[in-house]
Coordinates of C-alpha atoms and ligand atoms in Angstrom, one line a residue:
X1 CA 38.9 71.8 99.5
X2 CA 41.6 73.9 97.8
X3 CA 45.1 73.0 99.4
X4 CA 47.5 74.4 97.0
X5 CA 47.5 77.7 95.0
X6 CA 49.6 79.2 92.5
X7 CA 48.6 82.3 90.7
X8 CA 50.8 84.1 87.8
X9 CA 50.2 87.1 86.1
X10 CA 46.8 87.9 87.8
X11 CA 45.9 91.4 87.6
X12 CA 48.8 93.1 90.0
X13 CA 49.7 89.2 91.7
X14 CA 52.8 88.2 89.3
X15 CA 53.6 85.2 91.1
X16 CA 52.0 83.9 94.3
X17 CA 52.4 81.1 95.5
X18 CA 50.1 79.5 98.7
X19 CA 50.2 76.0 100.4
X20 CA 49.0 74.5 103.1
X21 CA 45.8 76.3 102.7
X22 CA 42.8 76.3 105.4
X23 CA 38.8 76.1 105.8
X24 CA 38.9 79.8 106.9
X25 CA 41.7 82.1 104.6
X26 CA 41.7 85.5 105.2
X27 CA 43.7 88.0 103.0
X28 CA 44.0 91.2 104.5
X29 CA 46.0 94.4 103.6
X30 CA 44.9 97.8 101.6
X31 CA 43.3 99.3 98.8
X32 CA 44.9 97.9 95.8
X33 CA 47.0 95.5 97.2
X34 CA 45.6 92.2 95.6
X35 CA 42.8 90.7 97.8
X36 CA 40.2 90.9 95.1
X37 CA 42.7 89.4 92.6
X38 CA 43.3 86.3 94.8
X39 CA 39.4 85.5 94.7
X40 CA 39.5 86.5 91.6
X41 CA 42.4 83.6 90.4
X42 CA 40.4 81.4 92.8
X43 CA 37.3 82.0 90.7
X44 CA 39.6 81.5 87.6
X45 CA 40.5 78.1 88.5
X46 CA 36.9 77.5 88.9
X47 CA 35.0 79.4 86.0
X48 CA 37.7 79.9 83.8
X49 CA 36.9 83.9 84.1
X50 CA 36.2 86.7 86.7
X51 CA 33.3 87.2 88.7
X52 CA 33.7 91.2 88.0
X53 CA 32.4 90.8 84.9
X54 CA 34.9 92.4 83.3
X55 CA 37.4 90.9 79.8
X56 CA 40.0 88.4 80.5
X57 CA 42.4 91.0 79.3
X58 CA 41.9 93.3 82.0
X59 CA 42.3 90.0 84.2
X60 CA 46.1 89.5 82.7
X61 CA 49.1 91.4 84.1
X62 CA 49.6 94.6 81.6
X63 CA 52.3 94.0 79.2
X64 CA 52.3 90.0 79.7
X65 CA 50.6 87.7 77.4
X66 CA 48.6 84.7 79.9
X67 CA 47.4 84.5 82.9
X68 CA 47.8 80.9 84.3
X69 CA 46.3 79.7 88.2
X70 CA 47.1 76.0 89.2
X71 CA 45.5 74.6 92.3
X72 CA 45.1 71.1 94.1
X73 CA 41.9 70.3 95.8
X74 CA 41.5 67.6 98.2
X75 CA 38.4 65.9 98.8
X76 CA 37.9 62.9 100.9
X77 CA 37.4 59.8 99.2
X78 CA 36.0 56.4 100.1
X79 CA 38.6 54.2 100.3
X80 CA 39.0 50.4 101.0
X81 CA 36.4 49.2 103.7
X82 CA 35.0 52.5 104.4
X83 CA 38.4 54.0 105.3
X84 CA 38.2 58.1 103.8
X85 CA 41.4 59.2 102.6
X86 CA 42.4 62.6 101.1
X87 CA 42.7 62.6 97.0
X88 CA 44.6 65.4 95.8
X89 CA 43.5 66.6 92.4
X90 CA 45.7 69.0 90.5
X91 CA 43.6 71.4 88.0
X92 CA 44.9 74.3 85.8
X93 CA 43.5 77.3 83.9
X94 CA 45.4 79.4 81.4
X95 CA 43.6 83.0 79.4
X96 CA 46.0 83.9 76.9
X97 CA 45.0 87.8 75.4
X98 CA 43.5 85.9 72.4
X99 CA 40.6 84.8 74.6
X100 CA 42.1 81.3 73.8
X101 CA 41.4 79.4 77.7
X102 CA 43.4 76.1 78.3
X103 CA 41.9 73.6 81.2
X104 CA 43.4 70.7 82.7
X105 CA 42.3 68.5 85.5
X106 CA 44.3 65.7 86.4
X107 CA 47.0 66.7 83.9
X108 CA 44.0 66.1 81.0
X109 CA 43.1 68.8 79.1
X110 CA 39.4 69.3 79.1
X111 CA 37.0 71.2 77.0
X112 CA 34.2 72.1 79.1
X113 CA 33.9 75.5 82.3
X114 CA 31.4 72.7 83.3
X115 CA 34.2 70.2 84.3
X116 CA 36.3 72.4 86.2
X117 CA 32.5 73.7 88.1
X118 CA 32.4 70.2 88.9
X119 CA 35.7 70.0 90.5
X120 CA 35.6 73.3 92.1
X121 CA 32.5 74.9 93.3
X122 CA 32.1 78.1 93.8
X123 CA 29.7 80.3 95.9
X124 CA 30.6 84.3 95.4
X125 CA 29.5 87.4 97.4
X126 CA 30.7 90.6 97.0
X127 CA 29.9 94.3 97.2
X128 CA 28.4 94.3 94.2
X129 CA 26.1 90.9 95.1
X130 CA 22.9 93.2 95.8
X131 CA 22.6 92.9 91.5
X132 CA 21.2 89.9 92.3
X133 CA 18.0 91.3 93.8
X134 CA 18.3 94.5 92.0
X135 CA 19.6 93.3 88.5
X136 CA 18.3 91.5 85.4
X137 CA 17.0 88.6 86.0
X138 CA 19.6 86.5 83.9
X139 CA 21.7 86.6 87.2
X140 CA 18.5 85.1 89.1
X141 CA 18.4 82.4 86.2
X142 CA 22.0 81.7 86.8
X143 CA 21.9 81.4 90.7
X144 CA 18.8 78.8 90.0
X145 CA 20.9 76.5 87.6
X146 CA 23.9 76.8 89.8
X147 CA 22.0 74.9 92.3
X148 CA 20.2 72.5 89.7
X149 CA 23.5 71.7 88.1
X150 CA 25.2 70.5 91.1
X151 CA 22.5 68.6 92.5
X152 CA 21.0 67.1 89.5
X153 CA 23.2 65.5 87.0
X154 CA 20.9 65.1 84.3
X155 CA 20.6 68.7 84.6
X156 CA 23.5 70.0 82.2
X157 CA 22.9 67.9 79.2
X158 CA 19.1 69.1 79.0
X159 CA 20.2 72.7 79.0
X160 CA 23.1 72.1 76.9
X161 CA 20.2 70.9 74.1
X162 CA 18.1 73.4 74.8
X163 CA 20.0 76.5 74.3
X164 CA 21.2 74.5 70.6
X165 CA 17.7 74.5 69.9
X166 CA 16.9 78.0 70.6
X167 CA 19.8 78.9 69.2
X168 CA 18.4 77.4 66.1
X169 CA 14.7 78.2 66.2
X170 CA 15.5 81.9 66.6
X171 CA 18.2 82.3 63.9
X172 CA 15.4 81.0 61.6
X173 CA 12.9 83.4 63.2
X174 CA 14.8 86.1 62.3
X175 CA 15.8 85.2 59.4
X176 CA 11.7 84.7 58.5
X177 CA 12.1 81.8 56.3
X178 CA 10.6 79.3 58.8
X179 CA 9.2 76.5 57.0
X180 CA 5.9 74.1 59.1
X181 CA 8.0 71.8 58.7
X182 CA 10.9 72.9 60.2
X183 CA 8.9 74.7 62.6
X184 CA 7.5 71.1 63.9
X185 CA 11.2 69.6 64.6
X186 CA 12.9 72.5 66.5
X187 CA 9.3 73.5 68.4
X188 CA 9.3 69.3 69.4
X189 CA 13.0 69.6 70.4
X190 CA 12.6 73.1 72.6
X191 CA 9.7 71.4 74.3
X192 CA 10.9 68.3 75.3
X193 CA 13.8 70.0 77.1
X194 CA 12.2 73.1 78.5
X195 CA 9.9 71.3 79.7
X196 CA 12.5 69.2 81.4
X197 CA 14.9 71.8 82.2
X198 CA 11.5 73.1 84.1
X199 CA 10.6 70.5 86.0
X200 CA 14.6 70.0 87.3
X201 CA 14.4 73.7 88.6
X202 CA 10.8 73.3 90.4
X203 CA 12.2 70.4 91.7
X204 CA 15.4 72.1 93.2
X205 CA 13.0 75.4 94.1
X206 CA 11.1 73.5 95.9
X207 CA 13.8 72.7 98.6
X208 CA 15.5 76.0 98.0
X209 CA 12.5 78.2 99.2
X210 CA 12.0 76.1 102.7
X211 CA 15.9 76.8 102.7
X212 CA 16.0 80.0 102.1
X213 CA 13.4 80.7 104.8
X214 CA 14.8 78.9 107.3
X215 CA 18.4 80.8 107.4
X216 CA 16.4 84.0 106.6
X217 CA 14.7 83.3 110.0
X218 CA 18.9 83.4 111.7
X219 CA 20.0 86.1 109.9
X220 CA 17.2 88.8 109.7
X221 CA 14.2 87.4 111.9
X222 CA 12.6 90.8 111.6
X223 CA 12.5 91.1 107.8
X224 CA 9.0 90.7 107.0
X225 CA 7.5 87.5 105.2
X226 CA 10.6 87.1 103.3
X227 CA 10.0 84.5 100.6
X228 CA 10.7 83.5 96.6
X229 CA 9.0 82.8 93.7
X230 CA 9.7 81.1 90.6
X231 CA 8.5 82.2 87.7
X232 CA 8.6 79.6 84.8
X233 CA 8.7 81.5 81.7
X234 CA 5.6 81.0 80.6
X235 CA 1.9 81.3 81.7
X236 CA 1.8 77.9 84.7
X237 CA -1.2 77.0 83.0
X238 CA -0.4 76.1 79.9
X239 CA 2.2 73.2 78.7
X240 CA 5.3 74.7 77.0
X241 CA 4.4 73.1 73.9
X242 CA 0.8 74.9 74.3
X243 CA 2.5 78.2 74.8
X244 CA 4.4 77.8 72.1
X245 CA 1.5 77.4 70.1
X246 CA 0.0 80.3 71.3
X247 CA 2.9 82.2 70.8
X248 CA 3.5 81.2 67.8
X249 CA 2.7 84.8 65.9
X250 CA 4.3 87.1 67.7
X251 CA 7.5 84.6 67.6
X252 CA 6.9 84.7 63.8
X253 CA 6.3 88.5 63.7
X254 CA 8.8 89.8 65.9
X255 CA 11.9 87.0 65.1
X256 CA 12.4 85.8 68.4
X257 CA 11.3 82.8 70.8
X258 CA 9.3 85.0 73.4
X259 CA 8.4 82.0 76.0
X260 CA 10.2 79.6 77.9
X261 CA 13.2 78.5 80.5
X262 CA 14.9 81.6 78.9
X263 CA 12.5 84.2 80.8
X264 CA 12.5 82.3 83.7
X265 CA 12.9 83.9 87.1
X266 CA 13.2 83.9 90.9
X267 CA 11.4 87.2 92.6
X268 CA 12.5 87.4 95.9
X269 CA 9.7 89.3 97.6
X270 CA 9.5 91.2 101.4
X271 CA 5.9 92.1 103.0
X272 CA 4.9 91.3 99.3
X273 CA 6.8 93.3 98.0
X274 CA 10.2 92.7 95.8
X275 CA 12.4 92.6 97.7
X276 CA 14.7 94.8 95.3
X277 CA 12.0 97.7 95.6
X278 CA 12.2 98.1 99.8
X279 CA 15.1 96.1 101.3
X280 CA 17.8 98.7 102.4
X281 CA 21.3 98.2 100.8
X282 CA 22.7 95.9 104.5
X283 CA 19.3 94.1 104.3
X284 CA 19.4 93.2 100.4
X285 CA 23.6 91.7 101.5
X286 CA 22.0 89.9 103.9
X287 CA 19.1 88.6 101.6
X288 CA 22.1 87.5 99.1
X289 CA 24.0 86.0 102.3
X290 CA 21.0 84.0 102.7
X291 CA 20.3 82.9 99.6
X292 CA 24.5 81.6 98.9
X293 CA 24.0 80.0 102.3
X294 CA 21.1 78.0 101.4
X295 CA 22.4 76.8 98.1
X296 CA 25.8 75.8 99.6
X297 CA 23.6 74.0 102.4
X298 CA 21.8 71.9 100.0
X299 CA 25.0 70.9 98.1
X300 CA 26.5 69.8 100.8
X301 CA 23.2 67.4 102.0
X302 CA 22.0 66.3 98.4
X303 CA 24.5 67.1 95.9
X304 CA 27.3 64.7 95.4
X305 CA 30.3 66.8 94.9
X306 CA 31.0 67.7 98.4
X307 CA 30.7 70.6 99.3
X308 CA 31.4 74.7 97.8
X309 CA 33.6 77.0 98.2
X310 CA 33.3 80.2 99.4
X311 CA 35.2 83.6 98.3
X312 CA 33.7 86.5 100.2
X313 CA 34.9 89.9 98.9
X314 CA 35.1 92.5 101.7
X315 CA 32.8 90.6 103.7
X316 CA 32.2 93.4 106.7
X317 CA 31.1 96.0 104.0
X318 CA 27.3 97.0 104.3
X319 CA 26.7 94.6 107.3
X320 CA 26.9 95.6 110.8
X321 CA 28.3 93.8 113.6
X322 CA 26.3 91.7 114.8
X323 CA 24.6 90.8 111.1
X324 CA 28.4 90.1 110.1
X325 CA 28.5 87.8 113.2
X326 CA 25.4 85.7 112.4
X327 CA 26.7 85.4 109.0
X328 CA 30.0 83.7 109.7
X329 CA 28.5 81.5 112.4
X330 CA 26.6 80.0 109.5
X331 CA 29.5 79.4 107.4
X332 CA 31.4 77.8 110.2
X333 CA 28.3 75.7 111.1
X334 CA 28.6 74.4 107.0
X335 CA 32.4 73.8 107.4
X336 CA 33.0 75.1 104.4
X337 CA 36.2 76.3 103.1
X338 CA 36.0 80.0 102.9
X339 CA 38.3 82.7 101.6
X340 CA 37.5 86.3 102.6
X341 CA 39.2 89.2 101.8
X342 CA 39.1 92.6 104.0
X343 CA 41.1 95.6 105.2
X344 CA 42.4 94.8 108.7
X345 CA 42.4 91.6 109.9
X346 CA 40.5 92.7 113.2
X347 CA 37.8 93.3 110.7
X348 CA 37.3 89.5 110.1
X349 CA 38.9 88.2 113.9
X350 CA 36.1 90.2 116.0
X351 CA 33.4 88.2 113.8
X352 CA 34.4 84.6 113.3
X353 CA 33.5 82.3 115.8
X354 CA 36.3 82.4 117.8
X355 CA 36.7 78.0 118.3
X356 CA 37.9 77.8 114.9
X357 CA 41.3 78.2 113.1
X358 CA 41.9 81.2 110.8
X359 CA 45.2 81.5 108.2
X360 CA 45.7 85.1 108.0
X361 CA 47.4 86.4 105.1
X362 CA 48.6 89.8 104.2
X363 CA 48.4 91.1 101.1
X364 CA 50.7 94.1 100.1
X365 CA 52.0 95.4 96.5
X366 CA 50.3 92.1 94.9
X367 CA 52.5 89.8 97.4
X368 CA 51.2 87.6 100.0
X369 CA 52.3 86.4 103.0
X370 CA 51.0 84.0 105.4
X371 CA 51.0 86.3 108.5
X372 CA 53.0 84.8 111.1
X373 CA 49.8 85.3 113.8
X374 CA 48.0 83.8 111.7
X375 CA 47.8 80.2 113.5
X376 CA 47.5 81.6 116.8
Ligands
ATP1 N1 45.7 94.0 84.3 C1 46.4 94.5 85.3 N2 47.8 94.5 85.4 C2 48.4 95.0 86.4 N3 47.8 95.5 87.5 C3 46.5 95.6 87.5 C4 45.7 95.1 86.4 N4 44.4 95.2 86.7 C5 44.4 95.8 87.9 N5 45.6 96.0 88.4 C6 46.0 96.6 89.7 O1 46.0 95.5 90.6 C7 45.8 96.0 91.9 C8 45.0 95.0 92.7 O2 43.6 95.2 92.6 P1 42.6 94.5 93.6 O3 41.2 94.9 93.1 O4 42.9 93.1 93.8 O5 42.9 95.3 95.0 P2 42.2 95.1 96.4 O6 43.3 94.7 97.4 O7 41.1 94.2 96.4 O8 41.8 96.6 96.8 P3 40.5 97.2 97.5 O9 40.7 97.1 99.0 O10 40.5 98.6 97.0 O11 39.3 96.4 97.1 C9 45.3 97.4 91.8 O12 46.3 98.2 92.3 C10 45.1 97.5 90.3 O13 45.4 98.8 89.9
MG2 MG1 39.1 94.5 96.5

């Protein structure tokens, strides 16, 4: 859990400075105020870059030359004969304009986003979060490793070696001076861990989809036989290593590696239909709802890093009432920490459960305030 935040030169927030920080944080306050900036120096601390997909310059104060976010999470530790105590860890992140990105955790500089993932989990939904359903399906690919990475260890090292040796194998593609010989090693390599990287994601799909289903089933029981598929990135009958062999001309002729992990993906599907092609705009939030909730679910039972955090960008937007209710029930149920950003604070008080304890925080001219309500 993130106690402490400090945020400087983040977008329009110059300095901010929040402690004492809660499992429910809500910012609220108007158009171009800050909100999104706050989740967006959360998701800093934790990915070392936006979730809007746009440059780190645009992320840094105009006219300033870093952007810097310091925060101290908390997570309970085992102490002496079973006793749990609360270890605070400070981690930092600074963009300078160069693109240069300094980590620390602990005071230690680190070199790896993978680290600071570690330490800080994040879970994301925004406006924009139907592009999971609707978009590429890199963003699909990305959702599946998020999950793999923080459940299985072994995961990250595998991909890691993978993406070196496609890197590799396709730069000599391209370069059509591939050699049998050279072709043996990398094609060895690329199989051995695309075929492990593989069987980590079936693995984790495989307790995903029952997931998935089962929160579906809260938030949208009348969404018709709601349900996902992987898709491996190759044909499921063949070993990678046959596939590779079979796609070994057209690799050749066209200068690229056309099978594997790479072109994997997760169709979410409605009726038997993608989902993408019939949900309506609310329904595809709350398909995304579902699917952050059952990731963060499975974290928090298998993974051993505790648990995520959520930051929920205008939460209320595309959901009604009583979808917006079902959805925060489920958070509360995970008692996870959660910061949500939206217009008035009503917005987000009429749909929380109303047992548990919600910091308010306005947000005005890119300065926030604790609201004095707020711990009513
Ligand atoms: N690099 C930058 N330097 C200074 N200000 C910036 C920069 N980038 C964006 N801004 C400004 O920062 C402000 C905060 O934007 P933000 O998206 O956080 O607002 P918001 O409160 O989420 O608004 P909305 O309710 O419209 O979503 C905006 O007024 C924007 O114009
Ligand atoms: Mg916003």
């Amino acid at each position: 859990m993130l106690s402490q935040l400090q945020i400087s030169h983040v977008r329009n927030l110059q300095q901010v400075r929040l402690q004492g920080l809660k499992k429910v944080n809500v910012f609220f306050g108007p158009n171009g105020s800050g909100k999104t900036s706050v989740l967006e120096s959360i998701h800093l601390l934790g990915m070392a870059r936006s979730f809007r997909g746009t440059s780190v310059k645009s992320l840094i104060t105009h006219n300033t030359p870093s952007c810097t976010v310091y925060g101290v999470t908390s997570r309970k530790a085992a102490g002496e004969a079973g006793v749990y105590s609360a270890a605070g860890m400070p981690m930092g992140v600074q963009r300078s304009r160069s693109g240069e990105a300094q980590i620390k955790i602990g005071g230690k500089p680190v070199r790896t986003v993978a680290e600071l993932a570690a330490q800080l989990p994040l879970q994301v939904i925004t406006a924009e979060s139907f592009s999971l359903l609707t978009g590429p399906p890199g963003g699909r690919r990305q959702y599946l490793d998020w999950g793999v990475f923080h459940v299985e260890q072994r995961f990250f090292g595998q991909w890691q070696r993978f993406q070196r040796c496609l890197k590799q194998r396709n730069n000599l593609l391209r370069r059509g001076k591939i050699s049998d010989q050279e072709l043996v090693v990398w094609t060895r390599d690329l199989t051995q861990t695309g075929e492990a990287i593989n069987e980590y994601r079936k693995d984790y799909f495989a307790i995903l989809s029952p997931r998935f289903k089962e929160i579906m089933a809260r938030l949208a029981p009348s969404l018709d036989r709601l349900e996902l598929r992987y898709q491996q990135g190759w044909d499921r009958e063949l070993t990678y290593s046959e596939a590779l062999q079979q796609g070994y001309s057209a690799d050749t002729e066209q200068g690229y590696t056309h099978s594997g992990p790479q072109r994997a993906d997760v169709r979410v599907m409605s009726g038997g239909h993608l989902a993408a092609d019939t949900l309506s705009r609310g329904q595809q939030k709350l398909v995304v709802c579902g699917l952050k909730l059952a990731q963060g679910q499975l974290m928090a039972q298998l993974g051993n890093r505790g648990k995520c955090t959520y930051l929920i960008d205008d939460l209320p937007s595309e959901l009604d009432h009583e979808h917006s209710l079902l959805v925060c029930e489920l958070l509360e149920s995970m008692d996870v920490q959660v910061f949500v950003t939206c217009i008035a604070q009503e917005e987000i008080r009429s749909v929380w459960p109303k047992t548990s304890e919600i910091t308010m925080f306005h947000v005005e001219h890119g300065n926030v305030q604790r609201h004095p309500a707020s711990d009513v």
